[in-house]
Every structure is written in C-alpha cells, then in structure tokens.
XYZ file of C-alpha atoms in Angstrom:
243
model
C 104.051 87.219 112.669
C 102.509 87.776 109.470
C 100.388 85.791 106.733
C 101.342 84.310 103.477
C 102.489 85.890 100.338
C 103.700 85.412 97.281
C 106.411 86.853 95.382
C 106.463 85.538 91.827
C 109.984 86.069 89.660
C 110.734 85.065 85.834
C 114.248 83.332 85.236
C 117.136 84.070 87.353
C 119.841 87.167 87.883
C 122.569 84.583 87.268
C 120.784 84.195 83.543
C 120.647 87.995 82.840
C 124.383 88.771 84.125
C 125.043 85.534 81.847
C 123.451 87.375 78.801
C 119.928 85.841 78.512
C 118.549 88.990 77.498
C 115.277 87.118 74.957
C 111.988 87.560 76.895
C 110.090 84.493 76.865
C 107.342 85.847 78.796
C 104.901 88.721 78.025
C 104.157 91.774 80.401
C 100.297 90.408 79.836
C 101.114 87.443 81.752
C 103.748 88.958 84.335
C 100.653 91.573 85.316
C 98.725 88.520 85.804
C 101.428 87.834 88.545
C 100.976 90.962 90.724
C 100.559 94.840 90.265
C 103.923 95.733 92.007
C 107.445 94.669 90.398
C 110.434 95.373 88.508
C 112.828 93.780 85.858
C 114.117 94.477 82.602
C 112.952 94.100 78.789
C 113.660 92.016 75.670
C 117.113 92.743 74.942
C 117.905 94.935 77.885
C 115.640 97.828 76.287
C 115.535 99.587 79.974
C 114.507 98.929 83.373
C 110.867 98.298 84.463
C 108.806 99.679 87.172
C 105.421 98.300 88.096
C 103.257 100.309 89.977
C 99.488 99.955 90.750
C 99.113 97.230 87.884
C 100.623 99.690 85.372
C 104.071 98.256 84.143
C 106.465 101.500 82.784
C 109.283 101.439 80.587
C 112.241 103.630 81.781
C 114.654 104.014 79.019
C 118.205 104.744 78.377
C 117.878 108.382 78.129
C 115.657 108.627 81.346
C 112.488 108.737 80.324
C 109.773 106.583 81.092
C 106.781 105.312 79.394
C 103.954 102.768 79.495
C 105.060 99.348 78.414
C 102.762 97.320 75.884
C 100.894 94.295 76.882
C 102.765 92.205 74.022
C 106.574 93.293 75.014
C 108.464 90.518 76.774
C 110.874 90.493 79.749
C 113.716 88.468 80.540
C 114.018 89.244 83.633
C 111.340 90.506 86.130
C 109.727 90.219 89.845
C 106.203 90.944 90.773
C 103.638 90.731 93.438
C 100.321 92.064 94.758
C 101.537 94.469 96.948
C 99.654 95.100 100.699
C 101.626 97.830 102.754
C 101.501 95.562 106.284
C 104.334 97.861 107.758
C 104.084 101.506 107.352
C 106.686 104.069 108.588
C 107.662 108.052 108.098
C 111.152 108.164 106.688
C 113.742 110.170 108.759
C 114.590 113.211 106.464
C 118.122 113.408 105.303
C 118.807 109.996 105.243
C 120.820 108.701 102.409
C 120.217 105.047 100.501
C 122.418 103.122 102.717
C 121.292 104.770 105.873
C 117.707 104.163 105.125
C 118.476 100.491 104.465
C 119.628 99.943 108.074
C 116.360 102.132 109.062
C 114.383 99.258 107.209
C 116.057 96.703 108.293
C 114.875 97.826 111.706
C 111.339 97.478 110.329
C 111.453 94.024 109.455
C 110.131 91.897 111.607
C 112.750 89.023 110.690
C 115.805 89.327 108.057
C 114.929 85.614 106.683
C 111.423 86.704 104.656
C 111.701 88.745 101.610
C 110.029 92.165 101.395
C 108.338 94.211 98.395
C 109.637 97.695 99.211
C 107.679 101.049 98.110
C 108.889 104.259 99.298
C 106.819 107.313 98.406
C 107.594 110.851 98.754
C 109.659 113.455 97.585
C 113.721 113.097 97.592
C 116.536 115.922 97.666
C 118.049 113.641 95.285
C 117.826 110.262 93.018
C 120.883 109.033 91.175
C 119.924 106.252 88.674
C 121.211 104.816 85.858
C 119.308 102.665 82.671
C 120.549 99.657 80.956
C 120.247 100.119 76.867
C 119.191 98.168 74.194
C 121.826 95.263 73.243
C 122.181 93.653 69.725
C 123.197 89.756 69.456
C 125.619 87.982 69.924
C 124.262 89.643 73.350
C 127.742 90.387 75.856
C 127.736 89.567 79.396
C 125.652 91.951 81.897
C 128.774 93.325 83.128
C 130.208 94.755 80.056
C 126.311 95.435 78.320
C 126.245 98.331 81.461
C 129.830 99.541 80.792
C 128.276 102.425 79.338
C 125.367 103.414 81.313
C 124.858 107.025 81.929
C 124.076 108.310 85.589
C 121.081 110.809 85.730
C 120.911 113.046 88.691
C 117.390 114.308 89.714
C 116.956 117.255 92.342
C 114.166 117.772 94.594
C 111.778 115.209 93.008
C 108.521 113.856 93.914
C 108.146 110.150 93.106
C 108.079 106.433 93.883
C 111.190 104.045 94.510
C 110.066 100.463 94.848
C 111.631 97.151 94.459
C 112.565 94.149 96.685
C 114.933 93.637 99.886
C 115.878 90.163 99.339
C 117.871 87.809 101.640
C 121.479 86.879 101.005
C 120.363 83.096 100.560
C 118.743 83.772 97.166
C 121.679 85.177 95.917
C 122.403 84.361 92.285
C 118.425 83.863 92.345
C 117.935 87.434 92.668
C 119.890 90.353 93.887
C 121.026 90.178 97.363
C 119.609 93.052 99.804
C 117.959 96.066 98.396
C 117.316 96.124 94.649
C 115.262 99.118 93.625
C 114.020 101.383 90.733
C 112.469 104.896 90.631
C 110.018 106.798 88.706
C 108.939 110.032 89.288
C 105.239 111.404 90.369
C 104.489 112.321 86.888
C 105.232 109.124 85.672
C 107.766 110.471 82.777
C 111.242 109.830 84.195
C 113.108 107.061 86.131
C 115.670 104.013 86.063
C 117.529 101.820 88.335
C 118.396 103.256 91.594
C 122.156 104.134 92.844
C 121.343 106.321 95.553
C 119.250 108.747 97.372
C 118.570 111.233 99.794
C 115.198 111.375 101.647
C 113.412 114.342 102.147
C 109.369 113.320 102.940
C 108.935 110.074 102.536
C 106.744 106.959 103.457
C 108.311 103.497 103.738
C 105.976 100.129 103.141
C 106.901 97.096 103.453
C 104.920 93.779 102.064
C 106.314 90.622 103.851
C 106.467 87.656 101.399
C 107.004 83.779 102.404
C 106.532 82.101 99.479
C 109.018 82.128 96.267
C 107.050 81.375 92.819
C 110.198 81.089 90.342
C 109.904 80.418 86.462
C 112.621 79.377 84.173
C 112.867 79.685 80.400
C 112.560 76.847 78.294
C 115.059 77.898 75.831
C 118.473 76.692 74.709
C 120.613 79.730 75.943
C 119.081 79.178 79.155
C 120.049 75.496 79.264
C 123.550 76.161 78.220
C 124.040 79.136 80.687
C 126.256 79.459 83.057
C 124.376 80.297 86.619
C 127.114 79.824 89.090
C 130.130 81.863 87.754
C 132.864 82.154 90.151
C 132.878 85.998 90.202
C 129.281 86.441 91.305
C 129.726 88.874 93.735
C 131.848 90.960 91.400
C 129.441 90.768 88.720
C 126.403 91.497 90.728
C 128.349 94.880 92.310
C 129.312 95.695 88.606
C 125.918 95.615 87.501
C 123.772 96.450 90.256
C 125.309 98.566 92.389
C 128.373 100.907 90.665
C 128.020 103.102 93.591
C 129.012 103.241 97.196
C 126.153 102.274 99.513
C 124.057 99.230 100.105
C 122.388 97.298 97.841
C-alpha cells in the first residue's frame, strides 16, 4: 500500500493536559527528527509549526517568528514530509467537510498521516496558547483566556497530523493542525477554515517513535484522566467542527 515511514513524538498529549509544560527537548534535537511538524514551547509559550526544516513560534498575539534552536519543547510531533497522496481541495469547504474529503483520500483509517494544505483560504480561525507561570495550571484552564484570531482571504499553509482514535491520549485523535501565512508572519492553532484554492498533501506513516520525558513531573503525572474526551475538546477544538 505504501512504504514504511516514521512519525516522531516527544511526550504525550495527556502529559500536556496535566500541566507538564517544561521542555526537555531542544528545537535543534527535534529538527533532527523531521522537517515538518507541530507542537508547543516551554511553558506553553505559543504554538509551533515546522515547515521545510524551519521551526516557527506562533505567539499569543498571532505573530510568528523563527524559533531559536536552543529553545525547548514539552510536546511536539515531527516527520520528514513526503507527499505521497495529493489532491485539489474543493473550493468552499469548511474544516469538517474537508476532513471528510481527506478521509476518502486515505488508503486506510488505521495509519497516521502528516497533512499539509497549501493555498488560499477565504477565512481561517485560530487561537494560540500563551506562556504560563509556575505552578502550572492544567491545560484546560491555561487555554481559557485564549483570544481567537480571524484571517480573511489569506494565503498560507495548514499543517499537522491526522491520528487514529486508538492513539487518543498519546496524540490528539482526528486532525490536529496549525496555520501560518505565506509571509511567515502570523498564525496559530486552527479552529476552523474555509478553502478557496488549495492543495491537500498526505504523507502516510506506519511507525511511531515515542520519546517520554525523564522528569519527576512526568513520573507523577495523571496520564489517564477520566474526563479525557472533555479535556481534549476544551483544549484542542473549542469550536463546532471535526477534529
């Protein structure tokens, strides 16, 4: 069906939900694992998107800048992107509709996929986490004050990963994506969008390389909360639509 391909992940989504925000891995180390990806930074200091081997930090005010190689990340996912499946996205589709379109492109729902959507969008709605101070609150509380940003008629890239439900807790099940504009000056965690003229590229993956933090905080974290679904919805979706 396709060749073996590895997605690398640093830490667990449930660790991030539990407030494990101190980064143990540098951006330099992370870029050694892939030229494409997403995540966050030390203390939840903004969203991350990696494109063509460059790591961008998307701040709470919507601005974007190239991250320093010695910055650290508490949670990130990366791979070397190879666009093995490509299709034009039908104009006018919202996020949930395009997700259904992407589902039909996938040879199987049982694998992981890196997803890259390049082109123009009639609108994109994002939000971005802001840096937290110790003692760190759970992520469901940390994102409570996030402001939504609304982009209109914008060119850029939506990138991230489509993850099977069986990985819930390890990653974000469904489609977890971030956005950055073509000028690489603004972006954030995607809540919704409407396609204008864009291309969908999928990179299927068969292998997951998982790196767990060697910290006391991680060893004591609650990684199987009873309200996991609710926490994921609060922190990652926060809007109507597929995730």
